[in-house]
Coordinates of C-alpha atoms in Angstrom, one line a residue:
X1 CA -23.5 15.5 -316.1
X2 CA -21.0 17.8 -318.5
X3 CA -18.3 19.5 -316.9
X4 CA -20.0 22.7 -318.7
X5 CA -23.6 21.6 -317.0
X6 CA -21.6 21.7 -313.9
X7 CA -20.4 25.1 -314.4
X8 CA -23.5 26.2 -315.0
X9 CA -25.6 25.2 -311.5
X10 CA -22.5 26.4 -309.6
X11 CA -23.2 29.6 -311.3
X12 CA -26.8 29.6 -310.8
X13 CA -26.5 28.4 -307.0
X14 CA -23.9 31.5 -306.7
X15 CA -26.5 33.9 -308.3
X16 CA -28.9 32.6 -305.8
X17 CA -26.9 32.9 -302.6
X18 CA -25.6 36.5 -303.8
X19 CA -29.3 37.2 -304.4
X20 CA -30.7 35.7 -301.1
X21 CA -27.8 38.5 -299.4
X22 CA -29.2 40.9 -300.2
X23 CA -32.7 39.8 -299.6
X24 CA -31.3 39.7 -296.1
X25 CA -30.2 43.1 -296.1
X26 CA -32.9 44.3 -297.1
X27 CA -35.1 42.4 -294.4
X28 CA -32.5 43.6 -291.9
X29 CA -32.6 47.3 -292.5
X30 CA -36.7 47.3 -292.6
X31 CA -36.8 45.3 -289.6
X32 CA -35.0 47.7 -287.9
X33 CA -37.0 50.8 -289.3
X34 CA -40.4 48.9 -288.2
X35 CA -39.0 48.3 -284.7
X36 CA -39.3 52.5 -284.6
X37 CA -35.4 52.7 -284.4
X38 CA -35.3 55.9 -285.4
X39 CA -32.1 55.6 -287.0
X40 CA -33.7 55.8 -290.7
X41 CA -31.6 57.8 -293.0
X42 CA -28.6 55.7 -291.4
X43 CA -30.7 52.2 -293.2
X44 CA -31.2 53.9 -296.1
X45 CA -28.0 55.1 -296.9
X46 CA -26.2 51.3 -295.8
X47 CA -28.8 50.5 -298.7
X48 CA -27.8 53.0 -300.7
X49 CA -24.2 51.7 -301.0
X50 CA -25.7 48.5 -302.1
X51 CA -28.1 50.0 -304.3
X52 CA -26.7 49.0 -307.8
X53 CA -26.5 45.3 -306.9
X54 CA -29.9 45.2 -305.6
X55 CA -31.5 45.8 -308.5
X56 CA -29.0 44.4 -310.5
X57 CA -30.6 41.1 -308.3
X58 CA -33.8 42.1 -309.3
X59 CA -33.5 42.1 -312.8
X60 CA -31.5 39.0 -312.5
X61 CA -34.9 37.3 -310.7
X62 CA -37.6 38.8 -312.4
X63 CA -35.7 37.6 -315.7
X64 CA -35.9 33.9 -314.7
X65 CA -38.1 31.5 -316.9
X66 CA -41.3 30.2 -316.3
X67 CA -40.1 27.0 -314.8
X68 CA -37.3 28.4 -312.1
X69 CA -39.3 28.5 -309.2
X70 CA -36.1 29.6 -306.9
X71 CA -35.7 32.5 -309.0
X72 CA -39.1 34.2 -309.2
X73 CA -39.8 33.3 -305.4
X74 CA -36.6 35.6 -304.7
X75 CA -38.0 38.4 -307.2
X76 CA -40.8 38.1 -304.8
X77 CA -38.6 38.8 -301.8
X78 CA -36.6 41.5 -303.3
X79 CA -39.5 43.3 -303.9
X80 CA -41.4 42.9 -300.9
X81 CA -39.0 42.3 -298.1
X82 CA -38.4 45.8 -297.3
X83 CA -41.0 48.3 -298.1
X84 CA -41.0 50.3 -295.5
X85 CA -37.7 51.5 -297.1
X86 CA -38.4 50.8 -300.7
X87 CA -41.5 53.5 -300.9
X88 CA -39.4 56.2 -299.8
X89 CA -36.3 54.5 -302.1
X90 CA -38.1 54.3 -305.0
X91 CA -40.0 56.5 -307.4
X92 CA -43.2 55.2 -308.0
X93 CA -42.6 54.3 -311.2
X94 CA -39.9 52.3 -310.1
X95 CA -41.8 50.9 -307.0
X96 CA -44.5 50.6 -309.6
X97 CA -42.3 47.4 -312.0
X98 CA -40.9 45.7 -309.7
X99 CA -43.9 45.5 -307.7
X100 CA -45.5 43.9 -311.2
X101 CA -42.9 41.8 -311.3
X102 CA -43.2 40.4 -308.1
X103 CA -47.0 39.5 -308.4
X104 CA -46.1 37.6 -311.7
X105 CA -43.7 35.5 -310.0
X106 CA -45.9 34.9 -306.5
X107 CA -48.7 33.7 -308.6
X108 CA -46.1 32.0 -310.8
X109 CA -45.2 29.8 -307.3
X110 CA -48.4 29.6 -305.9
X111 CA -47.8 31.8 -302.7
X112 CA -50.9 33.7 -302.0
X113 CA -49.4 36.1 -299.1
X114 CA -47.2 37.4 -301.2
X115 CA -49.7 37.6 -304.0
X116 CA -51.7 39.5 -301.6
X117 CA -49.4 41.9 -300.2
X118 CA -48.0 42.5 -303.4
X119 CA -51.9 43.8 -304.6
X120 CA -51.8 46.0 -301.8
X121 CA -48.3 47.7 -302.4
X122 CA -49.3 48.0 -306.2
X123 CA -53.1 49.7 -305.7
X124 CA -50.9 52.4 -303.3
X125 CA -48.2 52.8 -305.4
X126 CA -51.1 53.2 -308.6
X127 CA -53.7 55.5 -306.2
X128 CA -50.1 57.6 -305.4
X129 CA -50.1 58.0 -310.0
X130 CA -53.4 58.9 -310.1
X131 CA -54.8 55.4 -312.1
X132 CA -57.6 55.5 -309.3
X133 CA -59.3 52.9 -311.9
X134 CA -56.5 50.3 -312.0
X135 CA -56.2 50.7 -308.1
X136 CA -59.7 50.0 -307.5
X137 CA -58.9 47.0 -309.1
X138 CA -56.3 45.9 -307.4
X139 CA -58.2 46.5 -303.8
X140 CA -61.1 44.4 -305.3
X141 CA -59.2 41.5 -305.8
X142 CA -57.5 41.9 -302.9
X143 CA -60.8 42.5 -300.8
X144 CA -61.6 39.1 -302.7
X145 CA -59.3 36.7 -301.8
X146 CA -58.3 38.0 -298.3
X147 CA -61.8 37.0 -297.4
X148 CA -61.3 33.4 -299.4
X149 CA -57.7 33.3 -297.5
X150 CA -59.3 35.0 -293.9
X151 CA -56.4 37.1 -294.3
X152 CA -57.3 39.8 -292.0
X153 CA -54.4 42.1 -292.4
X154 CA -55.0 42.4 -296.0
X155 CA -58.7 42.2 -295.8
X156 CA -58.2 45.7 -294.0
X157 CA -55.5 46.9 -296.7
X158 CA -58.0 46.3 -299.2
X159 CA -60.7 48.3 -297.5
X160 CA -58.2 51.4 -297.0
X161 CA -57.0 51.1 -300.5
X162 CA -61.0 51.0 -301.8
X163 CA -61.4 53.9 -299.2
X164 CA -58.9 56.1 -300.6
X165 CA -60.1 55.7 -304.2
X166 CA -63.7 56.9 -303.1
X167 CA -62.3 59.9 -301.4
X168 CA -60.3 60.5 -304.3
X169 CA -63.5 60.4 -306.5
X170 CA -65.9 62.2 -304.1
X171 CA -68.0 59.7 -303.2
X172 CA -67.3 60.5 -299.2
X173 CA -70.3 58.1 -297.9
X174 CA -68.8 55.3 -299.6
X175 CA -65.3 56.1 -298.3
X176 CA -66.0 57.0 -294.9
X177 CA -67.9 53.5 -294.7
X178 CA -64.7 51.7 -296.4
X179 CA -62.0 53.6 -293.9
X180 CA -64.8 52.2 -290.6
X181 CA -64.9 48.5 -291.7
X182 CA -60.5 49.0 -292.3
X183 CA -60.5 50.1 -288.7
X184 CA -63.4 47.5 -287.5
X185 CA -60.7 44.8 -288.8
X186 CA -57.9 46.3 -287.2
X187 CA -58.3 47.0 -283.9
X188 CA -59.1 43.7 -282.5
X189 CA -55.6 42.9 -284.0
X190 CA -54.7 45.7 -282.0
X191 CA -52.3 46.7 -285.0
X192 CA -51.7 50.5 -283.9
X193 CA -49.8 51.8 -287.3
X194 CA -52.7 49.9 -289.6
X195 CA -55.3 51.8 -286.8
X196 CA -53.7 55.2 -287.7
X197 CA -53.7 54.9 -291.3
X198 CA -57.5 54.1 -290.7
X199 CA -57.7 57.3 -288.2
X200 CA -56.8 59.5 -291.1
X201 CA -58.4 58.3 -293.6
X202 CA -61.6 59.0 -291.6
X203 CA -60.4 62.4 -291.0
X204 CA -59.6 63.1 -294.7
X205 CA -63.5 62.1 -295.2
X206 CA -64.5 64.7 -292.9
X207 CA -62.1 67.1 -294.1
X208 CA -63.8 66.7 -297.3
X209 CA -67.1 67.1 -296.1
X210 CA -65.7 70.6 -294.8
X211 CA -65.8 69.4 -290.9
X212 CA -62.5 70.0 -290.6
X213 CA -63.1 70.2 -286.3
X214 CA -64.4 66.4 -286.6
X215 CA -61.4 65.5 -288.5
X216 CA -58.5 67.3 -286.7
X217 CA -58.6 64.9 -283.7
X218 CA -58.2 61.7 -286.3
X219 CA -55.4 63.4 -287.8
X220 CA -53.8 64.1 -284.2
X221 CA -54.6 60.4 -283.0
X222 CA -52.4 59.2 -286.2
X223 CA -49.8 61.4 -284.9
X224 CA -49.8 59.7 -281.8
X225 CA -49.7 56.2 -283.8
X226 CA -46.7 57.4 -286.0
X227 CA -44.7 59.1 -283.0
X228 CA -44.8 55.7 -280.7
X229 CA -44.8 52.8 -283.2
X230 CA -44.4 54.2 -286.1
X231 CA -40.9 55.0 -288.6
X232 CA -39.1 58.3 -288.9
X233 CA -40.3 59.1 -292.6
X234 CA -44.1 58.6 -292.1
X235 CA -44.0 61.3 -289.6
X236 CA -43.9 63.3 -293.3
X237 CA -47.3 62.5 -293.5
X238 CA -48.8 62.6 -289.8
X239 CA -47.2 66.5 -289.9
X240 CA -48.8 66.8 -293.7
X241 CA -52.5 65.9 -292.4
X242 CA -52.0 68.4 -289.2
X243 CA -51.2 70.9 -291.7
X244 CA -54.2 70.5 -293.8
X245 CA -56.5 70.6 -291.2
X246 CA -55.4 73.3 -290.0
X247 CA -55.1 75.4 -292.4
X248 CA -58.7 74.4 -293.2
X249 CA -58.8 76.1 -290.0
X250 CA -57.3 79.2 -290.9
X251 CA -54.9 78.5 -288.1
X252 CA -51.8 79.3 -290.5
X253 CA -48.5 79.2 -287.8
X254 CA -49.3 75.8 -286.4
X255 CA -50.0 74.8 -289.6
X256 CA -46.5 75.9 -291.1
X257 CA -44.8 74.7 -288.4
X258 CA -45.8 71.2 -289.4
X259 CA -45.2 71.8 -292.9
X260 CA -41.4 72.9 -292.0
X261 CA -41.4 69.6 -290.0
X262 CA -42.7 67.3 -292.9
X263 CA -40.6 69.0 -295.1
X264 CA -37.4 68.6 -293.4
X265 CA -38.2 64.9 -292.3
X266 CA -38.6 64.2 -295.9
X267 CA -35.4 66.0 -297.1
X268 CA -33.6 63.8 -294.2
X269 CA -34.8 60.5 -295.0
X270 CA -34.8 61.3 -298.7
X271 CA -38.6 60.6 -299.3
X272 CA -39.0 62.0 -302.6
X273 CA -42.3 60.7 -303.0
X274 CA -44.0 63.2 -300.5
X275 CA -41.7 66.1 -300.5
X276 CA -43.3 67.7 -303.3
X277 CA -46.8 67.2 -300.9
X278 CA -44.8 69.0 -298.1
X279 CA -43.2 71.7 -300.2
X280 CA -46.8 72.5 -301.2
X281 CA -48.6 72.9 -297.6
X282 CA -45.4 75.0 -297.0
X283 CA -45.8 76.9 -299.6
X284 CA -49.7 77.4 -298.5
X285 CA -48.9 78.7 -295.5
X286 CA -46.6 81.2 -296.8
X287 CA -49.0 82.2 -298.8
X288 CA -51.4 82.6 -296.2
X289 CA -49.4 84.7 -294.1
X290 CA -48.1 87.2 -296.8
X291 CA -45.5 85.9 -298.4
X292 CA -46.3 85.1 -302.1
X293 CA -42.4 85.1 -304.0
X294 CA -41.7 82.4 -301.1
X295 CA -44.7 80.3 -301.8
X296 CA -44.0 80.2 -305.2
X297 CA -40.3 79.3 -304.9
X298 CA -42.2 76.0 -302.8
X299 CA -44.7 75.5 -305.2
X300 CA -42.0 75.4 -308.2
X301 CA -39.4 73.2 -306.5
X302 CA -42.7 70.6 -305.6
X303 CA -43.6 70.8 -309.3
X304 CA -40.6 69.8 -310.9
X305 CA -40.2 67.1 -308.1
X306 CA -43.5 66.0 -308.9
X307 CA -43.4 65.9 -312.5
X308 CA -40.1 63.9 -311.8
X309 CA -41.7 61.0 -309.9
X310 CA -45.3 60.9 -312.2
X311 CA -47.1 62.3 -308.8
X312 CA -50.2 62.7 -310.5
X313 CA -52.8 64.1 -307.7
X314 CA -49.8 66.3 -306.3
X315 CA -49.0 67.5 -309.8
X316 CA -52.6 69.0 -309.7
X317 CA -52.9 70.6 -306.3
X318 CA -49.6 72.5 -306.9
X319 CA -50.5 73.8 -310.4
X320 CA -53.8 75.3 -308.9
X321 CA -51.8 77.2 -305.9
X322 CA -49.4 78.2 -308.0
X323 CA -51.8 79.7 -310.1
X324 CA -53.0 81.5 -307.4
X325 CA -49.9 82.9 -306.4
X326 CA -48.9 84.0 -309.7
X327 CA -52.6 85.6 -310.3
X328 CA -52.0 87.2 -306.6
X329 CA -48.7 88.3 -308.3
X330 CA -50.8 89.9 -310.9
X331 CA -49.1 87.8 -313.8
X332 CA -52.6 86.5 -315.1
X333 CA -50.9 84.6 -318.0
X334 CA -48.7 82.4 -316.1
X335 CA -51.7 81.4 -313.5
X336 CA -54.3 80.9 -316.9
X337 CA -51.6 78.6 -318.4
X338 CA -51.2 76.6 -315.0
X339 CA -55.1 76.3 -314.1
X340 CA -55.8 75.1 -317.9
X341 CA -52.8 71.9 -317.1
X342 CA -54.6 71.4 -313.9
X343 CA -58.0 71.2 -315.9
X344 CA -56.8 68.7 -318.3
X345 CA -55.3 66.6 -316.2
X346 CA -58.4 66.7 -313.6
X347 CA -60.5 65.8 -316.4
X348 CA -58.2 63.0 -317.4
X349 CA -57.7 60.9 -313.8
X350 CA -61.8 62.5 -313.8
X351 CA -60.9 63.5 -309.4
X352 CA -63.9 65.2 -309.0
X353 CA -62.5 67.7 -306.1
X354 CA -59.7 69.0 -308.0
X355 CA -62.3 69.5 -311.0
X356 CA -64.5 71.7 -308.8
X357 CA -61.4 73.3 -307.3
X358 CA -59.7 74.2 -310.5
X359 CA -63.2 75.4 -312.4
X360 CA -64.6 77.5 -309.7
X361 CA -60.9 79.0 -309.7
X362 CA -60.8 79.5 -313.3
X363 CA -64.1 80.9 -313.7
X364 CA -63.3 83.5 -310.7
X365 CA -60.3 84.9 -313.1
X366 CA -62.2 84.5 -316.0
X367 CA -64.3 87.1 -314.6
X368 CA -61.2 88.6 -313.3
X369 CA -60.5 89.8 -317.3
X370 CA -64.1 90.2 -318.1
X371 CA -64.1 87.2 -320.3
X372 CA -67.8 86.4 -319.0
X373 CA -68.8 83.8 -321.6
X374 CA -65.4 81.7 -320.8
X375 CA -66.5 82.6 -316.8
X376 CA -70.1 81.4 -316.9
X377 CA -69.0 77.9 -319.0
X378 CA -66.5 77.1 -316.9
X379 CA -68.8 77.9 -313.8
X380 CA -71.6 75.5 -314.7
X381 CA -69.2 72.5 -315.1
X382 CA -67.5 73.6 -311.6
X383 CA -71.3 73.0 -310.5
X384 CA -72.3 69.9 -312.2
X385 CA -69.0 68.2 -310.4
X386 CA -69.9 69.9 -307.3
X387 CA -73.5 68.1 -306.8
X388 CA -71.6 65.2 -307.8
X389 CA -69.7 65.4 -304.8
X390 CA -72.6 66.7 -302.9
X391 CA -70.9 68.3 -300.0
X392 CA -71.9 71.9 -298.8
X393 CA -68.1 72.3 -298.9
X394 CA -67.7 72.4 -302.2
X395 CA -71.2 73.6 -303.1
X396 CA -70.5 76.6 -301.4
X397 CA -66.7 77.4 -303.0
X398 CA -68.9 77.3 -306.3
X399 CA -71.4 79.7 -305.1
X400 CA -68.6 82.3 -304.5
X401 CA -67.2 81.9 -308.1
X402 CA -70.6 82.7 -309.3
X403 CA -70.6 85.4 -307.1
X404 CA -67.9 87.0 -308.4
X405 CA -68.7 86.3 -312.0
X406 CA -72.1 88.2 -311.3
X407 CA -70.6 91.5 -310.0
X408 CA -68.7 91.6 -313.0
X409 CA -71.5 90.8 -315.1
X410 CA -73.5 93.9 -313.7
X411 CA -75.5 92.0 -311.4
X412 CA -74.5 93.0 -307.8
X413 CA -78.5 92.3 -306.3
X414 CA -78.2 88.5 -306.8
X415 CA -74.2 88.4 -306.0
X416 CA -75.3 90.3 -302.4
X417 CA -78.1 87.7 -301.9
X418 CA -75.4 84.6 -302.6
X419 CA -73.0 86.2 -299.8
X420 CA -75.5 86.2 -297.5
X421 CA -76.1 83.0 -298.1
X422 CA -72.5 81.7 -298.1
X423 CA -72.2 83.6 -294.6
X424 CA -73.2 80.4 -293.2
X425 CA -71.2 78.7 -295.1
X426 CA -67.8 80.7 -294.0
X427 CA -66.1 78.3 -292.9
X428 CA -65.6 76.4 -296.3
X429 CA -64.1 79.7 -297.7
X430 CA -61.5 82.1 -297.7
X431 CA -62.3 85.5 -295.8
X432 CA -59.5 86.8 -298.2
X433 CA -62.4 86.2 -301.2
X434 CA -65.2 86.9 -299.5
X435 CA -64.3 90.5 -297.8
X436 CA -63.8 92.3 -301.4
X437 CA -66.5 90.7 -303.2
X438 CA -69.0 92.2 -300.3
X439 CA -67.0 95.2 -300.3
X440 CA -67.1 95.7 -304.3
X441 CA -71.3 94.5 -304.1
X442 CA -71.8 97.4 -301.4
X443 CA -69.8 100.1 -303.2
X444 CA -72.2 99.3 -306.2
X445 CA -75.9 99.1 -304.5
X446 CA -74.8 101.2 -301.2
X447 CA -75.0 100.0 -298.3
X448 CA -78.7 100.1 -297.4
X449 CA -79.1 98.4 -300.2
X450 CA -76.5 95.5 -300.0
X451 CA -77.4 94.9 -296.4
X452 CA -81.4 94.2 -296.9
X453 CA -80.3 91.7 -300.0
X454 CA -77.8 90.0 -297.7
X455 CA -80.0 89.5 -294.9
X456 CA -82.6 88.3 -297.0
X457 CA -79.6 85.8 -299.0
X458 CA -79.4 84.3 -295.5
X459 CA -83.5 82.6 -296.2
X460 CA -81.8 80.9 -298.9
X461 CA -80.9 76.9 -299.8
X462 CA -77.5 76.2 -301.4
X463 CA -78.9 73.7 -303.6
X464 CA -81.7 75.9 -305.2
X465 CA -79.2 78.4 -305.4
X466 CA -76.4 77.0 -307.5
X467 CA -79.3 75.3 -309.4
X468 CA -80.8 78.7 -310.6
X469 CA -77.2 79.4 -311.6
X470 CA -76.7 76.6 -313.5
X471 CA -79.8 76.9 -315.5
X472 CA -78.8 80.5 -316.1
X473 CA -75.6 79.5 -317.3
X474 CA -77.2 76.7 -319.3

């Protein structure tokens, strides 16, 4: 061998041992994170020291050739040895190469665990971007050959993965069934954090469905999970899902309370990737309560974190509060120009609930400005995604657009009918819509008048309703 040949392994076995360091490190600090020490911005910020030689080790692996099997199986490692601390360290896009990388190189070696967590991590980290498509994919494959490998644990991560993309496309009997087979592989493992993940995605199914009393005791059995075995940050996310249900509730206190919690264990643990999620249901609540200039100081600092990060879904949801706050605000212009971003990109990622959401709110302020023709377009495609969905809860938020776009349109008779209907749909909707659409439907037909047509609203089906509407608007 050539003294230079020589130089060159004792190079490449330094790399590796240098590399393998802080593999170990890495293992270390999530170790101690998983144990439920909840000592968690103290790991993150020894790894933060360390930070720029970590990835400069990643590069190094994931550039090895095709034949330097030492090298890829480390890229592997790097990637995957720590990710209870990586997904709050890294932005998605971030989490999202590396993770690439790393399933390159497992399937490069032959090792099938790591192929398979590594299809887990990387349908998260793409269901977190909004690429619902490419994540489905992932969870297939994964769903594949964790039942050729009898890989339990990731025969459940591929269910809860395939779950969450159904929810996110509003097809709620096929993710409620995916989140019940996750849990019916879980629990005879007796894994309590995998068990609380599947809690709340049932709860988020019922949410959806508008049962938001169903779903509040998933979301406070996940709590439990997270607060005995569970880390520091993904209390962000137990507090988050408490918040949602109960503003869903209209219980607004609680519910901030465990906004201001998930925002400042996020802020503490520097988990970038669902502060902008927390600064929104913050925001919520403060809107809720009275406080719209607050709200919108939370909605803005959660938009330009999430625009930062590429948080698709989160991107959404803030646009369409903000537009309400602004339009509460009476600055009409700001809240068109955020709606009609939220539209576009709804229509892109093609999420059925923000679609519904963002057109039924549209078509309320088209009305708003007496642009009726923009209102009643907007309105029928707000329907057509809500029968997709098929769940009274968004049936009904429809309804009440329509609603309004009929008072303004002259038509107060059928308007008064509708909110007698939607009266038994009041929990779905906001009493701070409903109360001056019944108001401004009795000032017009009196009160006689709006009572009989409400009363008899009440004989009506939702379905046939928003049916009629649609054919109207046709």
């Amino acid at each position: 061998m050539t003294i230079q040949g020589t130089g060159q392994q004792a190079l490449q076995s330094a790399q590796i041992r240098l590399a393998k360091h802080y593999v170990n490190k890495l293992r270390q600090a999530n170790g101690a994170v998983k144990r439920g020490q909840q000592k968690h911005s103290y790991w993150v910020s020894l790894i933060d020291q360390d930070w720029m030689q970590i990835q400069k080790w990643q590069k190094w692996a994931a550039a090895g050739s095709s034949d330097d099997l030492e090298r890829a199986q480390l890229c592997t490692h790097l990637s995957l040895a720590a990710n209870e601390l990586l997904r709050v360290r890294q932005s998605p896009p971030e989490r999202l190469l590396w993770l690439e990388q790393a399933l390159a190189a497992a399937q490069r070696v032959g090792d099938g665990e790591a192929e398979r967590l590594c299809l887990f991590q990387l349908g998260q980290t793409l269901f977190y971007m909004g690429r619902a498509d490419e994540a489905e994919r992932y969870g297939r494959t994964l769903l594949d050959l964790a039942r050729q490998a009898d890989d339990q644990p990731n025969l459940g991560h591929a269910w809860y993965t395939l779950g969450s993309v159904a929810l996110h496309r509003g097809t709620l009997a096929e993710a409620e069934e995916a989140f019940k087979q996750c849990l019916a592989v879980f629990e005879p493992l007796g894994d309590q954090i995998e068990m609380g993940r599947a809690y709340q995605g049932l709860g988020r199914a019922l949410m959806f469905r508008g049962d938001s009393r169903a779903a509040h005791p998933y979301f406070e059995r996940y709590l439990h999970v997270v607060e005995t075995h569970g880390n520091e940050a993904e209390l962000s996310t137990a507090y988050i899902t408490l918040n949602n249900v109960l503003i869903n509730l209209n219980d607004f206190q609680p519910a901030k309370i465990y906004a201001e919690r998930a925002v400042e264990v996020c802020r503490r643990t520097g988990f970038q990737r669902i502060l902008p999620t927390a600064l929104l249901c913050l925001g919520v609540c403060e809107a809720e309560l009275g406080d719209l200039d607050a709200a919108a100081e939370h909605y803005e600092e959660a938009l330009d974190l999430g625009r930062s990060i590429n948080a698709m879904g989160g991107i959404i949801d803030i646009l369409r509060y903000l537009a309400d706050a602004r339009a509460r605000q009476g600055r009409l212009d700001e809240a068109f120009a955020h709606l009609q971003e939220a539209l576009a990109l709804s229509r892109e990622g093609r999420i059925l609930y923000y679609l519904v959401e963002v057109c039924a709110a549209l078509a309320w302020w088209y009305a708003e400005r007496d642009e009726l023709s923009e209102a009643r377009a907007t309105l029928r495609e707000g329907i057509d995604y809500a029968f997709e969905i098929g769940s009274d809860n968004f049936l009904a938020r429809v309804l009440l657009s329509a609603a309004q776009v009929w008072l303004h349109a002259g038509e107060a008779e059928s308007a008064a009918r509708w909110l007698g209907l939607l009266s038994g749909y009041a929990e779905h909707l906001e009493t701070r819509r409903v109360e001056p659409l019944k108001a401004a439907a009795t000032g017009s037909l009196g009160a006689q008048r709006f009572q009989e047509l409400y009363e008899a609203g009440k004989t009506l089906l939702l379905e046939d309703a928003l049916k009629g509407i649609a054919q109207a608007v046709a």
